[in-house]
Amino acid sequence: MVILQEYYGEIDGRTITAFTMVNDHGMEITCLDYGCIITKIVASDRNGHFENIVLGFDSIEEYQKYSPYFGAIIGRFAGRIKNAEFNLNGKTYQLAKNNNDNHLHGGLQGFDKVFWETKTALEADSTKLEFTYLSKSGEEGYPGNLLMKVTYTLNNKNELIISYKGESDESTLLNVTNHTYFNLSGNLKRDILNHQLTIKSRKFVELDERLIPTGKILSVENTPFDFQNGRKIKDGMKSGHVQNWIAGNGYDHPFLLTEQQNKEIILLDEESGRELIIETDEPAVVLYTGNQLEAEESYSIRGVPSRNYLGLCLETQGLPDSIHNPHFPSSILKKGEVFQSVTKYKFGIKS
Ligand code: G6D
């Protein structure tokens, strides 16, 4: 096991450091102390070719100019909050309206755009990066001084384990996730439309045309949202299902997990043989298939022109806009409570 550190760039005169963890089988994960951004995950295909399998850049300027949260930790609240406001214990809090009059992904300077104190640890069969950030009361409009700790662990079982811990001195909202875009083809050789996805979920959240939950939980039965027995992502592109259309001809939906820590999410690229198994203790996962990657201003990702469906996200988390939907699992973190969650990403080859 090895951890390498190197200069990556600067923002406002503050140095950004890139940390690369390498395990004994040649798997690599590179991330930044800015936004805990995962810039690269290098994994083998069935023929032993090690290639990058996530969307990322090689300069901070590109992240600042183009990145739709590539690889970043998202918070305080992942997903949308309707009308960018919420009421908690009789007080109304106004948040940034950074997405069609709604609040998205923690606001203008969420967890993805702050510096995290970083500690490294090297053990016989694993390497760890421990990121810490104190989100001051009032930051992005949220109450409470919130101490966040995020740990990335790479081990010799080709697993990336992300653990989250949060404590606040006032009741607040916390719904945190990692926003990595996966593309198992390797070095973006192909898009993700032929990736096969399995999700152990019987229900998904209905969205309105601004991608805000309507409050309805829909059954996946007999729809393109039924991933229980595996399905190609492309099914959602031209399905004609109104929810695929609303998402921009794809998926951008939370799925309620019916099982935790039992191979509940499996992503497979048959051509390379690469397989990713995700297990989590979170109640849901948001599947976003990169339907909006084609931006007004074209850009390239390590030389590959950005286009829709070049990567997909599987964001394990609570449900968006839960504060306005009391029947959703709550994302209220009470004063003195400790929020903890763990998501494991196991990279392998389909036998
Ligand atoms: C779009 O609606 C999607 C979000 O789900 C995604 O996280 C973001 O782009 C990057 O707003």
Tab-separated table of C-alpha atoms and ligand atoms in Angstrom:
chain	number	residue	atom	x	y	z
A	1	MET	CA	0.000	0.000	0.000
A	2	VAL	CA	1.284	3.468	-0.882
A	3	ILE	CA	0.033	7.044	-0.443
A	4	LEU	CA	1.617	9.714	-2.653
A	5	GLN	CA	1.114	13.464	-2.167
A	6	GLU	CA	1.738	16.108	-4.796
A	7	TYR	CA	0.996	19.736	-5.574
A	8	TYR	CA	-2.163	19.993	-7.678
A	9	GLY	CA	-2.899	23.717	-7.943
A	10	GLU	CA	-4.057	26.773	-6.010
A	11	ILE	CA	-7.235	28.657	-5.248
A	12	ASP	CA	-6.904	32.183	-3.808
A	13	GLY	CA	-3.284	31.448	-2.981
A	14	ARG	CA	-4.085	28.276	-1.037
A	15	THR	CA	-2.333	25.135	-2.243
A	16	ILE	CA	-4.422	22.160	-3.279
A	17	THR	CA	-2.807	18.789	-2.644
A	18	ALA	CA	-3.554	15.618	-4.621
A	19	PHE	CA	-3.318	12.344	-2.716
A	20	THR	CA	-2.943	9.076	-4.604
A	21	MET	CA	-3.612	5.814	-2.781
A	22	VAL	CA	-2.261	2.665	-4.485
A	23	ASN	CA	-3.004	-0.857	-3.294
A	24	ASP	CA	-0.914	-4.004	-3.791
A	25	HIS	CA	-2.900	-4.977	-6.918
A	26	GLY	CA	-2.198	-1.752	-8.785
A	27	MET	CA	-5.576	-0.096	-8.155
A	28	GLU	CA	-5.229	3.679	-7.663
A	29	ILE	CA	-7.476	6.403	-6.286
A	30	THR	CA	-6.478	10.070	-6.547
A	31	CYS	CA	-8.324	12.767	-4.625
A	32	LEU	CA	-7.950	16.393	-3.578
A	33	ASP	CA	-8.176	18.116	-0.210
A	34	TYR	CA	-10.505	20.560	-2.019
A	35	GLY	CA	-14.047	19.169	-1.991
A	36	CYS	CA	-12.579	15.688	-1.240
A	37	ILE	CA	-12.813	15.435	-5.055
A	38	ILE	CA	-11.986	12.005	-6.460
A	39	THR	CA	-10.191	12.904	-9.702
A	40	LYS	CA	-9.239	9.407	-10.819
A	41	ILE	CA	-9.900	5.748	-10.047
A	42	VAL	CA	-7.637	3.380	-11.996
A	43	ALA	CA	-8.830	-0.218	-12.150
A	44	SER	CA	-8.082	-3.263	-14.282
A	45	ASP	CA	-10.303	-4.739	-16.991
A	46	ARG	CA	-10.554	-8.487	-17.629
A	47	ASN	CA	-7.291	-8.399	-19.616
A	48	GLY	CA	-5.278	-6.636	-16.948
A	49	HIS	CA	-5.453	-3.194	-18.587
A	50	PHE	CA	-5.476	-0.509	-15.887
A	51	GLU	CA	-7.557	2.505	-16.974
A	52	ASN	CA	-9.337	5.427	-15.365
A	53	ILE	CA	-13.040	4.745	-14.730
A	54	VAL	CA	-14.350	8.101	-13.479
A	55	LEU	CA	-14.906	11.580	-14.923
A	56	GLY	CA	-12.316	14.071	-13.726
A	57	PHE	CA	-9.864	16.788	-14.708
A	58	ASP	CA	-6.130	17.411	-14.361
A	59	SER	CA	-6.403	21.067	-13.298
A	60	ILE	CA	-8.382	22.989	-10.709
A	61	GLU	CA	-9.223	25.619	-13.304
A	62	GLU	CA	-11.206	23.012	-15.273
A	63	TYR	CA	-13.078	21.949	-12.139
A	64	GLN	CA	-13.937	25.569	-11.363
A	65	LYS	CA	-15.070	26.281	-14.942
A	66	TYR	CA	-16.817	23.071	-16.024
A	67	SER	CA	-17.318	20.504	-13.261
A	68	PRO	CA	-20.896	19.374	-12.484
A	69	TYR	CA	-19.669	18.105	-9.090
A	70	PHE	CA	-17.306	15.492	-10.614
A	71	GLY	CA	-16.083	13.239	-7.774
A	72	ALA	CA	-16.953	15.664	-4.973
A	73	ILE	CA	-18.448	15.307	-1.526
A	74	ILE	CA	-21.865	17.016	-1.572
A	75	GLY	CA	-23.417	18.782	1.446
A	76	ARG	CA	-24.790	20.013	3.711
A	77	PHE	CA	-27.745	18.796	1.674
A	78	ALA	CA	-27.378	16.635	-1.446
A	79	GLY	CA	-30.226	17.067	-3.938
A	80	ARG	CA	-32.788	19.797	-4.055
A	81	ILE	CA	-34.716	21.739	-1.403
A	82	LYS	CA	-37.888	23.316	-2.793
A	83	ASN	CA	-37.967	27.131	-2.908
A	84	ALA	CA	-34.539	27.153	-1.201
A	85	GLU	CA	-36.030	27.489	2.244
A	86	PHE	CA	-37.055	25.309	5.155
A	87	ASN	CA	-38.568	25.639	8.590
A	88	LEU	CA	-36.957	23.913	11.555
A	89	ASN	CA	-38.163	24.236	15.148
A	90	GLY	CA	-40.286	27.242	14.243
A	91	LYS	CA	-37.555	29.180	12.446
A	92	THR	CA	-37.394	29.652	8.663
A	93	TYR	CA	-34.008	29.423	6.946
A	94	GLN	CA	-33.320	30.936	3.517
A	95	LEU	CA	-30.817	29.117	1.305
A	96	ALA	CA	-29.126	29.946	-1.989
A	97	LYS	CA	-31.431	29.652	-5.028
A	98	ASN	CA	-28.814	28.036	-7.245
A	99	ASN	CA	-31.075	25.856	-9.379
A	100	ASN	CA	-34.354	27.197	-10.847
A	101	ASP	CA	-35.389	29.010	-7.644
A	102	ASN	CA	-34.563	25.891	-5.677
A	103	HIS	CA	-31.515	24.947	-3.625
A	104	LEU	CA	-29.166	22.286	-5.022
A	105	HIS	CA	-26.254	20.400	-3.484
A	106	GLY	CA	-25.518	22.636	-0.518
A	107	GLY	CA	-25.590	25.963	-2.365
A	108	LEU	CA	-23.030	28.238	-3.955
A	109	GLN	CA	-20.129	27.017	-1.823
A	110	GLY	CA	-21.111	23.617	-0.520
A	111	PHE	CA	-18.816	20.870	0.726
A	112	ASP	CA	-17.560	20.402	-2.863
A	113	LYS	CA	-16.006	23.859	-2.907
A	114	VAL	CA	-14.210	24.091	0.445
A	115	PHE	CA	-10.806	22.998	1.717
A	116	TRP	CA	-10.783	19.991	4.046
A	117	GLU	CA	-8.040	19.348	6.596
A	118	THR	CA	-6.497	16.047	5.557
A	119	LYS	CA	-4.683	13.320	7.466
A	120	THR	CA	-3.233	10.176	5.897
A	121	ALA	CA	-2.831	6.726	7.405
A	122	LEU	CA	-0.984	3.736	5.971
A	123	GLU	CA	-1.736	0.239	7.264
A	124	ALA	CA	-0.688	-3.178	6.066
A	125	ASP	CA	-3.783	-3.827	3.960
A	126	SER	CA	-5.338	-0.386	3.614
A	127	THR	CA	-4.654	3.309	3.203
A	128	LYS	CA	-6.874	6.032	4.593
A	129	LEU	CA	-7.467	9.705	3.950
A	130	GLU	CA	-9.348	11.451	6.745
A	131	PHE	CA	-10.935	14.762	5.744
A	132	THR	CA	-12.293	17.174	8.356
A	133	TYR	CA	-14.272	20.365	7.853
A	134	LEU	CA	-16.056	22.683	10.277
A	135	SER	CA	-19.092	24.224	8.570
A	136	LYS	CA	-19.800	27.334	10.647
A	137	SER	CA	-23.334	28.240	11.758
A	138	GLY	CA	-25.051	30.245	8.994
A	139	GLU	CA	-22.786	28.871	6.250
A	140	GLU	CA	-24.909	28.704	3.084
A	141	GLY	CA	-27.871	29.614	5.325
A	142	TYR	CA	-27.863	26.455	7.471
A	143	PRO	CA	-28.035	26.565	11.294
A	144	GLY	CA	-25.502	24.994	13.606
A	145	ASN	CA	-21.739	24.626	13.751
A	146	LEU	CA	-21.393	21.290	11.949
A	147	LEU	CA	-18.198	19.259	12.304
A	148	MET	CA	-17.870	16.881	9.360
A	149	LYS	CA	-15.467	13.990	8.972
A	150	VAL	CA	-15.204	11.990	5.729
A	151	THR	CA	-12.826	9.030	5.437
A	152	TYR	CA	-11.755	7.382	2.175
A	153	THR	CA	-10.237	3.939	2.681
A	154	LEU	CA	-8.677	1.869	-0.116
A	155	ASN	CA	-7.884	-1.723	0.812
A	156	ASN	CA	-6.338	-4.776	-0.819
A	157	LYS	CA	-9.783	-6.190	-1.657
A	158	ASN	CA	-10.101	-3.419	-4.286
A	159	GLU	CA	-12.691	-1.693	-2.120
A	160	LEU	CA	-13.149	2.038	-1.627
A	161	ILE	CA	-14.998	2.628	1.640
A	162	ILE	CA	-16.386	6.104	2.285
A	163	SER	CA	-17.505	6.797	5.830
A	164	TYR	CA	-19.221	9.988	6.956
A	165	LYS	CA	-19.629	11.470	10.434
A	166	GLY	CA	-21.372	14.724	11.354
A	167	GLU	CA	-22.184	16.478	14.634
A	168	SER	CA	-23.834	19.872	15.148
A	169	ASP	CA	-24.357	22.147	18.161
A	170	GLU	CA	-27.811	23.084	16.797
A	171	SER	CA	-30.434	21.073	14.934
A	172	THR	CA	-29.747	21.316	11.216
A	173	LEU	CA	-30.115	19.407	7.922
A	174	LEU	CA	-27.524	16.892	6.743
A	175	ASN	CA	-27.751	14.725	3.649
A	176	VAL	CA	-24.243	13.990	2.402
A	177	THR	CA	-23.004	11.912	-0.530
A	178	ASN	CA	-20.181	11.477	-3.037
A	179	HIS	CA	-20.882	12.602	-6.596
A	180	THR	CA	-18.450	10.503	-8.605
A	181	TYR	CA	-19.411	9.815	-12.241
A	182	PHE	CA	-18.459	6.258	-13.182
A	183	ASN	CA	-17.647	4.996	-16.709
A	184	LEU	CA	-16.366	1.405	-16.502
A	185	SER	CA	-15.330	1.255	-20.189
A	186	GLY	CA	-11.941	2.727	-19.226
A	187	ASN	CA	-10.531	6.118	-20.271
A	188	LEU	CA	-14.009	7.111	-21.521
A	189	LYS	CA	-13.735	4.795	-24.552
A	190	ARG	CA	-17.523	4.442	-24.635
A	191	ASP	CA	-20.500	6.104	-22.969
A	192	ILE	CA	-22.500	4.385	-20.226
A	193	LEU	CA	-25.642	3.589	-22.228
A	194	ASN	CA	-24.673	-0.071	-22.521
A	195	HIS	CA	-23.692	-0.370	-18.894
A	196	GLN	CA	-25.947	-2.846	-17.083
A	197	LEU	CA	-27.289	-1.726	-13.713
A	198	THR	CA	-28.981	-3.726	-10.981
A	199	ILE	CA	-30.650	-1.916	-8.057
A	200	LYS	CA	-32.537	-3.804	-5.364
A	201	SER	CA	-35.369	-1.298	-5.211
A	202	ARG	CA	-39.098	-1.589	-5.722
A	203	LYS	CA	-39.880	2.135	-5.392
A	204	PHE	CA	-38.593	5.430	-6.770
A	205	VAL	CA	-39.430	9.073	-6.113
A	206	GLU	CA	-41.621	10.908	-8.630
A	207	LEU	CA	-40.164	14.252	-9.755
A	208	ASP	CA	-41.864	17.347	-11.165
A	209	GLU	CA	-40.560	19.268	-14.153
A	210	ARG	CA	-38.091	21.129	-11.938
A	211	LEU	CA	-36.792	17.812	-10.612
A	212	ILE	CA	-38.383	18.454	-7.208
A	213	PRO	CA	-40.043	15.430	-5.545
A	214	THR	CA	-43.842	15.576	-5.892
A	215	GLY	CA	-44.151	13.593	-2.661
A	216	LYS	CA	-45.333	10.488	-4.503
A	217	ILE	CA	-43.379	7.248	-4.280
A	218	LEU	CA	-43.900	5.164	-7.444
A	219	SER	CA	-43.582	1.426	-8.035
A	220	VAL	CA	-40.880	0.346	-10.468
A	221	GLU	CA	-43.034	-2.608	-11.664
A	222	ASN	CA	-43.375	-2.731	-15.467
A	223	THR	CA	-41.454	0.535	-15.947
A	224	PRO	CA	-37.925	1.430	-17.193
A	225	PHE	CA	-37.181	2.086	-13.506
A	226	ASP	CA	-37.234	-1.620	-12.643
A	227	PHE	CA	-33.560	-2.486	-12.205
A	228	GLN	CA	-34.223	-5.450	-9.925
A	229	ASN	CA	-33.006	-7.997	-12.450
A	230	GLY	CA	-30.495	-5.820	-14.278
A	231	ARG	CA	-31.193	-3.409	-17.140
A	232	LYS	CA	-29.193	-1.421	-19.699
A	233	ILE	CA	-29.075	2.313	-18.959
A	234	LYS	CA	-30.107	3.080	-22.570
A	235	ASP	CA	-33.614	1.764	-21.783
A	236	GLY	CA	-34.284	5.060	-20.030
A	237	MET	CA	-33.110	7.217	-22.917
A	238	LYS	CA	-36.056	6.843	-25.294
A	239	SER	CA	-38.502	4.933	-23.132
A	240	GLY	CA	-41.288	7.492	-23.517
A	241	HIS	CA	-41.919	7.195	-19.771
A	242	VAL	CA	-42.751	10.699	-18.533
A	243	GLN	CA	-40.274	10.445	-15.672
A	244	ASN	CA	-37.422	9.613	-18.088
A	245	TRP	CA	-38.504	12.587	-20.208
A	246	ILE	CA	-38.616	14.892	-17.175
A	247	ALA	CA	-35.047	13.860	-16.307
A	248	GLY	CA	-33.892	14.878	-19.787
A	249	ASN	CA	-34.152	11.438	-21.462
A	250	GLY	CA	-32.511	9.363	-18.813
A	251	TYR	CA	-32.566	9.001	-15.052
A	252	ASP	CA	-32.101	11.581	-12.285
A	253	HIS	CA	-34.113	9.789	-9.628
A	254	PRO	CA	-33.858	8.607	-6.043
A	255	PHE	CA	-34.526	4.877	-5.545
A	256	LEU	CA	-35.574	3.563	-2.139
A	257	LEU	CA	-33.315	0.623	-1.312
A	258	THR	CA	-35.127	-2.505	-0.167
A	259	GLU	CA	-31.878	-4.066	1.029
A	260	GLN	CA	-28.765	-2.608	2.662
A	261	GLN	CA	-25.246	-4.014	2.636
A	262	ASN	CA	-26.281	-6.950	0.460
A	263	LYS	CA	-25.022	-6.219	-3.065
A	264	GLU	CA	-27.899	-3.812	-3.470
A	265	ILE	CA	-26.353	-1.930	-6.412
A	266	ILE	CA	-24.329	-3.612	-9.199
A	267	LEU	CA	-22.936	-1.784	-12.253
A	268	LEU	CA	-21.418	-3.874	-15.069
A	269	ASP	CA	-19.672	-3.049	-18.338
A	270	GLU	CA	-19.775	-6.388	-20.193
A	271	GLU	CA	-17.235	-5.348	-22.826
A	272	SER	CA	-14.439	-4.615	-20.323
A	273	GLY	CA	-15.708	-7.041	-17.710
A	274	ARG	CA	-15.431	-4.347	-15.023
A	275	GLU	CA	-18.011	-4.635	-12.261
A	276	LEU	CA	-18.764	-2.268	-9.375
A	277	ILE	CA	-20.780	-3.463	-6.384
A	278	ILE	CA	-22.036	-0.719	-4.059
A	279	GLU	CA	-23.320	-1.439	-0.568
A	280	THR	CA	-24.588	1.218	1.822
A	281	ASP	CA	-26.464	1.830	5.058
A	282	GLU	CA	-28.195	4.825	3.472
A	283	PRO	CA	-31.943	4.479	2.691
A	284	ALA	CA	-31.678	5.551	-0.960
A	285	VAL	CA	-29.521	6.019	-4.019
A	286	VAL	CA	-29.878	8.711	-6.682
A	287	LEU	CA	-29.179	7.435	-10.202
A	288	TYR	CA	-28.102	10.298	-12.458
A	289	THR	CA	-27.101	9.258	-15.970
A	290	GLY	CA	-25.311	12.435	-17.044
A	291	ASN	CA	-28.262	13.698	-19.098
A	292	GLN	CA	-27.034	17.283	-18.764
A	293	LEU	CA	-23.310	16.765	-19.425
A	294	GLU	CA	-23.615	18.543	-22.772
A	295	ALA	CA	-23.044	22.095	-21.537
A	296	GLU	CA	-23.575	25.389	-23.367
A	297	GLU	CA	-19.818	25.785	-23.606
A	298	SER	CA	-18.209	22.608	-24.925
A	299	TYR	CA	-15.266	21.239	-22.976
A	300	SER	CA	-13.237	18.064	-22.957
A	301	ILE	CA	-12.539	15.599	-20.189
A	302	ARG	CA	-8.915	14.491	-20.472
A	303	GLY	CA	-9.212	14.924	-24.222
A	304	VAL	CA	-12.677	13.388	-24.644
A	305	PRO	CA	-15.347	15.933	-25.676
A	306	SER	CA	-18.012	16.053	-22.965
A	307	ARG	CA	-21.361	14.663	-24.031
A	308	ASN	CA	-24.485	13.317	-22.387
A	309	TYR	CA	-24.258	9.837	-20.882
A	310	LEU	CA	-20.442	9.893	-20.653
A	311	GLY	CA	-20.724	8.954	-16.985
A	312	LEU	CA	-23.313	8.026	-14.364
A	313	CYS	CA	-23.638	8.727	-10.656
A	314	LEU	CA	-24.930	6.425	-7.925
A	315	GLU	CA	-25.270	8.836	-5.002
A	316	THR	CA	-26.123	6.927	-1.833
A	317	GLN	CA	-28.001	9.301	0.517
A	318	GLY	CA	-31.302	10.279	2.131
A	319	LEU	CA	-34.133	11.658	-0.023
A	320	PRO	CA	-34.160	15.108	-1.630
A	321	ASP	CA	-36.492	17.743	-0.161
A	322	SER	CA	-37.219	15.458	2.784
A	323	ILE	CA	-37.814	18.511	5.012
A	324	HIS	CA	-40.958	19.252	2.952
A	325	ASN	CA	-42.033	15.573	2.838
A	326	PRO	CA	-42.519	14.277	6.406
A	327	HIS	CA	-43.254	10.769	5.038
A	328	PHE	CA	-39.695	10.588	3.624
A	329	PRO	CA	-36.825	9.375	5.855
A	330	SER	CA	-35.708	12.439	7.839
A	331	SER	CA	-32.412	14.266	7.205
A	332	ILE	CA	-32.713	16.425	10.312
A	333	LEU	CA	-29.573	16.160	12.448
A	334	LYS	CA	-30.573	17.070	15.980
A	335	LYS	CA	-28.287	19.003	18.307
A	336	GLY	CA	-25.850	16.602	19.953
A	337	GLU	CA	-26.814	13.638	17.721
A	338	VAL	CA	-24.082	11.946	15.672
A	339	PHE	CA	-24.785	11.235	11.985
A	340	GLN	CA	-22.809	8.293	10.637
A	341	SER	CA	-23.021	6.395	7.374
A	342	VAL	CA	-20.817	4.070	5.318
A	343	THR	CA	-20.850	3.258	1.607
A	344	LYS	CA	-18.580	0.575	0.126
A	345	TYR	CA	-17.583	0.455	-3.558
A	346	LYS	CA	-16.117	-2.935	-4.546
A	347	PHE	CA	-14.351	-2.977	-7.917
A	348	GLY	CA	-13.941	-6.328	-9.644
A	349	ILE	CA	-14.197	-8.344	-12.844
A	350	LYS	CA	-17.393	-10.182	-13.776
A	351	SER	CA	-16.541	-13.873	-13.743
B	1	G6D	C1	-28.333	18.126	-12.501
B	1	G6D	O1	-30.431	17.203	-11.804
B	1	G6D	C2	-29.048	16.917	-11.917
B	1	G6D	C3	-28.507	16.599	-10.565
B	1	G6D	O2	-29.105	15.403	-10.083
B	1	G6D	C4	-27.004	16.426	-10.658
B	1	G6D	O3	-26.499	16.136	-9.378
B	1	G6D	C5	-26.382	17.692	-11.203
B	1	G6D	O4	-26.915	17.986	-12.474
B	1	G6D	C6	-24.881	17.547	-11.376
B	1	G6D	O5	-28.703	19.263	-11.789
